[in-house]
Amino acid sequence: MNEVLIATLPAAAAVTLLLAALGGYLLGSVPFGLVITRALGLGDLRVIGSGNIGATNVLRTGHKGAALATLLLDSGKGAIAVLVARELAGEWAALVAGSAAFLGHLFPVWLGFRGGKGVATFLGTTLALFLPVGLIACGLWLATAAITRISSLSALVAAAGAPVFALIFGLRGLAAATAFMAVLIVIRHRANIARILAGTEPRIGSKG
């Protein structure tokens, strides 16, 4: 009896993590920015501004309420994925579900795997995984945005800081998850980095 139970534990754990990943991915892949702008008659977000489906590009439509709603929903889907997985299956499932929700936002199946840059989902996921590190990441974003008014640079600073502070708190699992997300954020911001270096990156609130 005990031998059978021990033998089935790894398989059960693998299935649990797979389900957490699938659920997190599907939730993360909901393109709230696109849905909101279409519902409000603001056009197809993919042909506006940068073409990104996130809150910063929604703001370029001039509709601040739509941008705020997108920010809250995109961050919320990462947080919800974490909280549900944690409640049902524990901390490892929460890490997997949060990371999968982030991947879903970047590569949504509904949009041909062409999604956003994941910043809001990253912040929401990190807040739910460990509040102090999430608050520090948000603080880094806000401080950088206040100084530079460059959303992409704020995102890069926040993403780079999260795994560092996760390690300071001794949370290796969180450090690995946030480092994974940070690498993808940097990759998705390659064009932004080039514009930052050239001094041509748009400022927060601009319509260009």
XYZ file of N, CA and C in Angstrom:
624
model
N 0.843 -1.210 0.000
C 0.000 0.000 0.000
C 0.873 1.253 0.000
N 1.837 1.306 0.945
C 2.709 2.475 1.021
C 3.565 2.605 -0.236
N 4.023 1.405 -0.762
C 4.854 1.441 -1.951
C 4.076 2.005 -3.138
N 2.819 1.622 -3.262
C 1.973 2.119 -4.351
C 1.762 3.626 -4.220
N 1.502 4.093 -3.008
C 1.283 5.520 -2.769
C 2.520 6.330 -3.110
N 3.683 5.863 -2.675
C 4.931 6.568 -2.952
C 5.199 6.608 -4.462
N 4.894 5.503 -5.145
C 5.147 5.435 -6.582
C 4.263 6.392 -7.363
N 3.047 6.648 -6.846
C 2.110 7.500 -7.585
C 2.280 8.978 -7.268
N 3.020 9.330 -6.225
C 3.172 10.729 -5.855
C 3.835 11.574 -6.942
N 4.966 11.138 -7.539
C 5.583 11.965 -8.576
C 4.657 12.222 -9.754
N 3.926 11.177 -10.193
C 3.005 11.326 -11.312
C 1.881 12.288 -10.955
N 1.362 12.170 -9.736
C 0.289 13.056 -9.304
C 0.770 14.495 -9.236
N 1.987 14.691 -8.748
C 2.544 16.034 -8.669
C 2.747 16.625 -10.053
N 3.211 15.799 -10.989
C 3.426 16.268 -12.358
C 2.122 16.684 -13.009
N 1.073 15.899 -12.793
C -0.238 16.236 -13.348
C -0.758 17.532 -12.739
N -0.569 17.684 -11.436
C -1.013 18.892 -10.754
C -0.322 20.130 -11.327
N 0.985 20.044 -11.506
C 1.732 21.174 -12.048
C 1.349 21.444 -13.504
N 1.084 20.378 -14.253
C 0.653 20.545 -15.642
C -0.694 21.262 -15.713
N -1.609 20.885 -14.837
C -2.914 21.545 -14.798
C -2.780 23.004 -14.361
N -1.885 23.257 -13.400
C -1.648 24.633 -12.964
C -1.100 25.466 -14.119
N -0.188 24.875 -14.898
C 0.389 25.582 -16.040
C -0.666 25.859 -17.103
N -1.505 24.878 -17.379
C -2.536 25.042 -18.400
C -3.555 26.102 -17.986
N -4.010 26.013 -16.727
C -4.974 26.996 -16.238
C -4.397 28.399 -16.224
N -3.155 28.520 -15.749
C -2.509 29.820 -15.726
C -2.328 30.381 -17.116
N -1.915 29.535 -18.055
C -1.708 30.001 -19.434
C -3.009 30.503 -20.051
N -4.075 29.746 -19.911
C -5.345 30.140 -20.512
C -5.860 31.447 -19.916
N -5.701 31.610 -18.613
C -6.124 32.863 -17.985
C -5.247 34.015 -18.458
N -3.942 33.793 -18.500
C -3.035 34.847 -18.918
C -3.187 35.245 -20.366
N -3.708 34.347 -21.191
C -3.801 34.627 -22.621
C -5.012 35.476 -23.000
N -5.872 35.794 -22.046
C -7.022 36.657 -22.346
C -6.510 38.073 -22.636
N -6.714 38.604 -23.853
C -6.155 39.920 -24.223
C -7.075 41.065 -23.800
N -7.047 41.404 -22.537
C -8.001 42.380 -22.015
C -7.892 43.738 -22.709
N -6.672 44.184 -23.029
C -6.519 45.474 -23.690
C -7.261 45.518 -25.012
N -7.136 44.452 -25.782
C -7.802 44.370 -27.077
C -9.311 44.316 -26.911
N -9.772 43.527 -25.953
C -11.210 43.392 -25.704
C -11.812 44.732 -25.281
N -11.143 45.427 -24.367
C -11.666 46.686 -23.843
C -11.715 47.762 -24.921
N -10.641 47.905 -25.691
C -10.620 48.954 -26.715
C -11.651 48.688 -27.806
N -11.846 47.438 -28.147
C -12.876 47.116 -29.139
C -14.263 47.382 -28.588
N -14.489 47.017 -27.335
C -15.802 47.228 -26.720
C -16.158 48.710 -26.631
N -15.142 49.551 -26.448
C -15.361 50.997 -26.339
C -15.299 51.710 -27.685
N -15.109 50.948 -28.754
C -15.072 51.550 -30.076
C -13.815 52.351 -30.351
N -12.714 51.973 -29.715
C -11.454 52.705 -29.870
C -10.585 52.158 -30.993
N -11.062 51.117 -31.663
C -10.314 50.540 -32.768
C -9.529 49.311 -32.369
N -8.761 48.794 -33.328
C -7.926 47.614 -33.117
C -6.599 48.069 -32.512
N -6.360 47.678 -31.281
C -5.176 48.128 -30.553
C -3.889 47.727 -31.256
N -3.936 46.679 -32.057
C -2.731 46.177 -32.716
C -2.246 47.084 -33.847
N -3.073 48.045 -34.253
C -2.651 49.000 -35.294
C -2.608 50.424 -34.743
N -2.595 50.541 -33.426
C -2.516 51.843 -32.763
C -1.178 51.950 -32.048
N -0.528 53.084 -32.151
C 0.717 53.314 -31.423
C 1.759 52.258 -31.709
N 2.214 51.593 -30.650
C 3.244 50.566 -30.788
C 2.685 49.231 -31.268
N 1.352 49.082 -31.262
C 0.732 47.822 -31.628
C 0.666 46.831 -30.489
N 1.185 47.204 -29.327
C 1.163 46.339 -28.162
C -0.253 46.294 -27.568
N -0.603 45.189 -26.905
C -1.953 45.039 -26.364
C -2.029 45.422 -24.887
N -0.961 46.019 -24.345
C -0.922 46.358 -22.927
C -1.445 47.743 -22.614
N -1.412 48.086 -21.316
C -2.020 49.321 -20.825
C -1.335 50.574 -21.364
N -0.017 50.534 -21.525
C 0.687 51.718 -22.018
C 0.199 52.109 -23.405
N -0.011 51.111 -24.265
C -0.499 51.421 -25.608
C -1.976 51.801 -25.594
N -2.753 51.214 -24.685
C -4.154 51.623 -24.549
C -4.228 53.104 -24.193
N -3.291 53.564 -23.368
C -3.262 54.973 -22.982
C -3.079 55.874 -24.202
N -2.424 55.364 -25.229
C -2.195 56.159 -26.440
C -3.483 56.410 -27.219
N -4.556 55.688 -26.878
C -5.849 55.979 -27.507
C -6.466 57.231 -26.920
N -5.906 57.701 -25.789
C -6.446 58.872 -25.117
C -7.502 58.542 -24.078
N -7.801 57.265 -23.900
C -8.839 56.843 -22.947
C -8.161 56.323 -21.677
N -8.050 57.184 -20.663
C -7.352 56.808 -19.436
C -8.077 55.704 -18.677
N -9.409 55.723 -18.719
C -10.162 54.682 -18.030
C -9.906 53.311 -18.621
N -9.821 53.246 -19.950
C -9.540 51.977 -20.610
C -8.139 51.487 -20.265
N -7.196 52.426 -20.189
C -5.822 52.059 -19.836
C -5.755 51.527 -18.411
N -6.459 52.176 -17.492
C -6.467 51.722 -16.096
C -7.114 50.347 -15.977
N -8.224 50.150 -16.679
C -8.897 48.850 -16.631
C -7.998 47.753 -17.183
N -7.288 48.055 -18.261
C -6.364 47.077 -18.843
C -5.241 46.744 -17.867
N -4.697 47.773 -17.225
C -3.634 47.564 -16.247
C -4.099 46.647 -15.117
N -5.278 46.918 -14.584
C -5.794 46.138 -13.458
C -6.102 44.697 -13.866
N -6.700 44.537 -15.043
C -7.063 43.191 -15.481
C -5.841 42.369 -15.882
N -4.883 43.005 -16.557
C -3.681 42.274 -16.952
C -2.841 41.870 -15.740
N -2.781 42.746 -14.740
C -2.070 42.375 -13.515
C -2.890 41.377 -12.705
N -4.208 41.553 -12.711
C -5.082 40.675 -11.937
C -5.071 39.238 -12.412
N -4.935 39.031 -13.721
C -4.974 37.642 -14.201
C -3.753 36.855 -13.730
N -2.617 37.520 -13.610
C -1.455 36.846 -13.043
C -1.644 36.542 -11.570
N -2.184 37.522 -10.839
C -2.410 37.342 -9.406
C -3.433 36.250 -9.134
N -4.514 36.244 -9.908
C -5.560 35.233 -9.706
C -5.020 33.835 -9.991
N -4.229 33.705 -11.043
C -3.641 32.395 -11.355
C -2.821 31.883 -10.179
N -2.033 32.765 -9.582
C -1.203 32.393 -8.438
C -2.059 32.001 -7.243
N -3.023 32.834 -6.904
C -3.819 32.615 -5.689
C -4.660 31.351 -5.778
N -5.264 31.100 -6.939
C -6.075 29.893 -7.103
C -5.196 28.645 -7.026
N -4.060 28.669 -7.726
C -3.165 27.500 -7.714
C -2.614 27.240 -6.320
N -2.275 28.307 -5.614
C -1.755 28.143 -4.245
C -2.810 27.523 -3.332
N -4.039 27.986 -3.458
C -5.119 27.476 -2.609
C -5.397 26.006 -2.897
N -5.313 25.621 -4.166
C -5.667 24.264 -4.548
C -4.516 23.276 -4.448
N -3.279 23.753 -4.663
C -2.181 22.787 -4.800
C -0.858 23.221 -4.196
N -0.781 24.386 -3.563
C 0.444 24.754 -2.874
C 1.340 25.714 -3.631
N 2.517 25.962 -3.044
C 3.376 27.047 -3.528
C 4.042 26.736 -4.866
N 4.447 25.495 -5.097
C 5.070 25.192 -6.381
C 4.078 25.362 -7.516
N 2.846 24.948 -7.287
C 1.808 25.148 -8.297
C 1.569 26.633 -8.543
N 1.647 27.442 -7.477
C 1.477 28.887 -7.628
C 2.567 29.484 -8.495
N 3.815 29.058 -8.278
C 4.930 29.533 -9.102
C 4.744 29.159 -10.570
N 4.308 27.927 -10.793
C 4.100 27.452 -12.169
C 2.941 28.202 -12.821
N 1.832 28.336 -12.107
C 0.654 29.005 -12.667
C 0.936 30.471 -12.976
N 1.650 31.156 -12.084
C 1.985 32.547 -12.326
C 2.886 32.724 -13.530
N 3.894 31.880 -13.636
C 4.796 31.938 -14.786
C 4.049 31.621 -16.078
N 3.124 30.665 -16.014
C 2.345 30.295 -17.201
C 1.388 31.416 -17.606
N 0.809 32.114 -16.619
C -0.058 33.248 -16.936
C 0.728 34.332 -17.651
N 1.954 34.559 -17.206
C 2.836 35.526 -17.860
C 3.109 35.099 -19.309
N 3.409 33.816 -19.518
C 3.627 33.312 -20.871
C 2.376 33.451 -21.722
N 1.217 33.232 -21.101
C -0.037 33.372 -21.837
C -0.240 34.782 -22.349
N 0.148 35.770 -21.550
C 0.009 37.152 -21.993
C 0.963 37.452 -23.154
N 2.170 36.927 -23.083
C 3.141 37.157 -24.148
C 2.793 36.397 -25.423
N 2.272 35.171 -25.249
C 2.018 34.303 -26.402
C 0.593 33.734 -26.334
N -0.424 34.585 -26.494
C -1.811 34.120 -26.365
C -2.256 33.294 -27.572
N -2.842 32.158 -27.310
C -3.284 31.282 -28.386
C -4.351 31.957 -29.233
N -5.153 32.840 -28.628
C -6.250 33.495 -29.339
C -5.761 34.509 -30.373
N -4.532 34.980 -30.263
C -4.007 36.007 -31.165
C -2.814 35.497 -31.966
N -2.807 34.200 -32.222
C -1.711 33.636 -32.997
C -0.381 33.713 -32.278
N -0.416 33.675 -30.940
C 0.775 33.704 -30.090
C 1.548 35.027 -30.190
N 0.854 36.090 -30.595
C 1.458 37.426 -30.649
C 0.755 38.310 -29.624
N 1.356 38.446 -28.458
C 0.722 39.167 -27.363
C 1.491 40.386 -26.922
N 1.352 40.710 -25.644
C 1.964 41.910 -25.099
C 3.358 41.662 -24.554
N 3.831 42.623 -23.790
C 5.192 42.551 -23.256
C 5.226 42.068 -21.803
N 4.059 41.934 -21.185
C 3.967 41.212 -19.926
C 4.257 41.971 -18.654
N 4.415 43.281 -18.718
C 4.855 44.010 -17.524
C 3.798 43.994 -16.430
N 2.564 44.331 -16.768
C 1.506 44.343 -15.756
C 1.277 42.949 -15.183
N 1.288 41.946 -16.051
C 1.095 40.570 -15.584
C 2.252 40.135 -14.699
N 3.450 40.545 -15.050
C 4.625 40.273 -14.213
C 4.462 40.877 -12.821
N 4.033 42.126 -12.763
C 3.889 42.790 -11.462
C 2.778 42.147 -10.632
N 1.647 41.850 -11.272
C 0.558 41.206 -10.539
C 0.935 39.835 -10.031
N 1.635 39.082 -10.860
C 2.097 37.752 -10.465
C 3.069 37.834 -9.290
N 4.007 38.763 -9.364
C 5.011 38.899 -8.301
C 4.376 39.354 -6.998
N 3.419 40.266 -7.081
C 2.703 40.707 -5.873
C 2.012 39.535 -5.187
N 1.383 38.669 -5.973
C 0.665 37.540 -5.394
C 1.605 36.460 -4.875
N 2.751 36.284 -5.528
C 3.698 35.256 -5.088
C 4.354 35.627 -3.763
N 4.769 36.889 -3.626
C 5.376 37.338 -2.372
C 5.252 38.856 -2.318
N 4.338 39.330 -1.491
C 3.959 40.737 -1.497
C 5.134 41.699 -1.350
N 6.077 41.471 -0.426
C 7.182 42.437 -0.289
C 7.983 42.623 -1.574
N 8.311 41.536 -2.248
C 9.065 41.662 -3.498
C 8.208 42.327 -4.579
N 6.930 42.005 -4.607
C 6.029 42.652 -5.561
C 5.933 44.150 -5.335
N 5.854 44.552 -4.075
C 5.787 45.980 -3.756
C 7.091 46.689 -4.133
N 8.204 46.024 -3.906
C 9.499 46.610 -4.294
C 9.562 46.787 -5.808
N 9.111 45.779 -6.555
C 9.109 45.886 -8.022
C 8.218 47.028 -8.483
N 7.041 47.156 -7.873
C 6.144 48.268 -8.215
C 6.785 49.608 -7.861
N 7.465 49.651 -6.722
C 8.145 50.872 -6.314
C 9.253 51.256 -7.284
N 9.992 50.256 -7.764
C 11.039 50.523 -8.756
C 10.437 51.067 -10.047
N 9.304 50.489 -10.441
C 8.628 50.976 -11.657
C 8.187 52.428 -11.472
N 7.538 52.706 -10.366
C 7.018 54.053 -10.125
C 8.137 55.082 -10.022
N 9.191 54.729 -9.318
C 10.303 55.668 -9.156
C 10.969 55.974 -10.492
N 11.201 54.936 -11.279
C 11.828 55.141 -12.587
C 10.916 55.930 -13.513
N 9.615 55.625 -13.468
C 8.663 56.353 -14.308
C 8.582 57.821 -13.911
N 8.617 58.086 -12.610
C 8.548 59.467 -12.146
C 9.757 60.272 -12.596
N 10.910 59.629 -12.621
C 12.149 60.314 -12.983
C 12.289 60.463 -14.499
N 11.986 59.384 -15.231
C 12.269 59.374 -16.670
C 11.042 59.535 -17.564
N 9.858 59.185 -17.027
C 8.624 59.153 -17.807
C 8.743 58.223 -19.020
N 9.520 57.178 -18.861
C 9.670 56.171 -19.910
C 9.175 54.833 -19.361
N 8.040 54.367 -19.862
C 7.419 53.157 -19.338
C 8.303 51.930 -19.527
N 8.921 51.810 -20.701
C 9.733 50.626 -20.975
C 10.937 50.542 -20.050
N 11.584 51.660 -19.789
C 12.726 51.665 -18.879
C 12.276 51.311 -17.461
N 11.135 51.807 -17.064
C 10.583 51.470 -15.754
C 10.347 49.971 -15.634
N 9.823 49.379 -16.703
C 9.571 47.940 -16.711
C 10.869 47.150 -16.593
N 11.887 47.577 -17.317
C 13.166 46.870 -17.288
C 13.816 46.942 -15.909
N 13.733 48.095 -15.264
C 14.308 48.252 -13.925
C 13.562 47.372 -12.923
N 12.233 47.391 -12.987
C 11.429 46.576 -12.069
C 11.695 45.092 -12.264
N 11.764 44.674 -13.530
C 11.995 43.255 -13.827
C 13.374 42.805 -13.358
N 14.372 43.656 -13.550
C 15.725 43.304 -13.117
C 15.839 43.260 -11.597
N 15.098 44.106 -10.918
C 15.199 44.177 -9.462
C 14.510 43.038 -8.727
N 13.419 42.521 -9.295
C 12.629 41.508 -8.583
C 13.427 40.261 -8.210
N 14.139 39.613 -9.131
C 14.887 38.409 -8.721
C 15.997 38.703 -7.722
N 16.574 39.885 -7.794
C 17.627 40.255 -6.836
C 17.046 40.297 -5.425
N 15.906 40.965 -5.283
C 15.304 41.077 -3.958
C 14.711 39.746 -3.495
N 14.264 38.909 -4.440
C 13.800 37.571 -4.062
C 14.935 36.773 -3.436
N 16.132 36.898 -3.993
C 17.295 36.217 -3.417
C 17.658 36.795 -2.058
N 17.540 38.115 -1.912
C 17.824 38.745 -0.616
C 16.898 38.188 0.462
N 15.641 37.918 0.086
C 14.688 37.329 1.031
C 14.878 35.816 1.170
N 15.801 35.252 0.407
C 16.061 33.814 0.505
C 15.057 32.944 -0.209
N 14.370 33.481 -1.216
C 13.318 32.751 -1.926
C 13.838 32.340 -3.303
N 14.454 31.183 -3.367
C 15.104 30.768 -4.615
C 14.086 30.447 -5.707
N 12.972 29.839 -5.319
C 11.943 29.541 -6.310
C 11.397 30.810 -6.938
N 11.112 31.806 -6.106
C 10.623 33.081 -6.611
C 11.682 33.773 -7.448
N 12.935 33.697 -7.018
C 14.023 34.305 -7.783
C 14.114 33.683 -9.174
N 13.980 32.363 -9.257
C 14.044 31.689 -10.556
C 12.873 32.100 -11.443
N 11.675 32.147 -10.857
C 10.489 32.502 -11.636
C 10.564 33.943 -12.139
N 10.960 34.866 -11.275
C 11.030 36.265 -11.683
C 12.193 36.511 -12.646
N 13.287 35.768 -12.484
C 14.397 35.890 -13.432
C 13.973 35.402 -14.810
N 13.227 34.303 -14.850
C 12.685 33.787 -16.115
C 11.816 34.845 -16.784
N 10.934 35.450 -16.025
C 10.065 36.477 -16.594
C 10.849 37.723 -16.994
N 11.859 38.078 -16.196
C 12.668 39.259 -16.501
C 13.410 39.094 -17.821
N 13.946 37.907 -18.071
C 14.652 37.659 -19.331
C 13.707 37.856 -20.513
N 12.491 37.334 -20.397
C 11.522 37.494 -21.480
C 11.099 38.950 -21.645
N 10.990 39.682 -20.543
C 10.656 41.100 -20.634
C 11.745 41.856 -21.380
N 12.999 41.551 -21.082
C 14.107 42.197 -21.798
C 14.052 41.859 -23.282
N 13.809 40.595 -23.604
C 13.734 40.181 -25.008
C 12.608 40.915 -25.726
N 11.441 41.020 -25.070
C 10.304 41.682 -25.699
C 10.493 43.193 -25.808
N 11.456 43.724 -25.060
C 11.721 45.169 -25.097
C 12.974 45.518 -25.901
N 13.413 44.629 -26.776
C 14.635 44.893 -27.551
C 14.538 46.202 -28.340
N 13.415 46.394 -29.018
C 13.256 47.620 -29.812
C 13.214 48.845 -28.911
N 12.573 48.713 -27.741
C 12.511 49.826 -26.795
C 13.899 50.188 -26.288
N 14.697 49.154 -26.012
C 16.060 49.397 -25.526
C 16.859 50.175 -26.575
N 16.704 49.786 -27.839
C 17.411 50.500 -28.908
C 16.975 51.961 -28.966
N 15.664 52.211 -28.793
C 15.169 53.595 -28.831
C 15.606 54.374 -27.596
N 15.667 53.702 -26.447
C 16.155 54.376 -25.237
C 17.585 54.843 -25.449
N 18.414 53.970 -25.993
C 19.813 54.313 -26.240
C 19.945 55.430 -27.276
N 18.980 55.469 -28.213
C 19.016 56.504 -29.250
C 18.329 57.796 -28.808
N 17.656 57.752 -27.639
C 16.954 58.932 -27.147
C 15.645 59.214 -27.841
N 15.059 58.189 -28.481
C 13.810 58.391 -29.231
C 12.623 57.630 -28.646
N 12.786 57.018 -27.480
C 11.686 56.248 -26.885
C 10.582 57.202 -26.426
N 9.306 56.917 -26.800
C 8.187 57.785 -26.392
C 8.044 57.852 -24.869
N 7.577 58.998 -24.398
C 7.341 59.193 -22.969
C 5.926 58.753 -22.608
N 5.701 58.485 -21.344
C 4.398 58.083 -20.853
C 3.372 59.176 -21.180
N 2.262 58.762 -21.796
C 1.199 59.701 -22.142
C 1.271 60.216 -23.555
N 2.403 59.978 -24.239
C 2.499 60.439 -25.632
C 1.676 59.538 -26.528
N 1.259 60.049 -27.654
C 0.451 59.272 -28.592
C 1.284 58.718 -29.732
N 2.593 58.968 -29.703
C 3.439 58.472 -30.788
C 3.888 57.062 -30.585
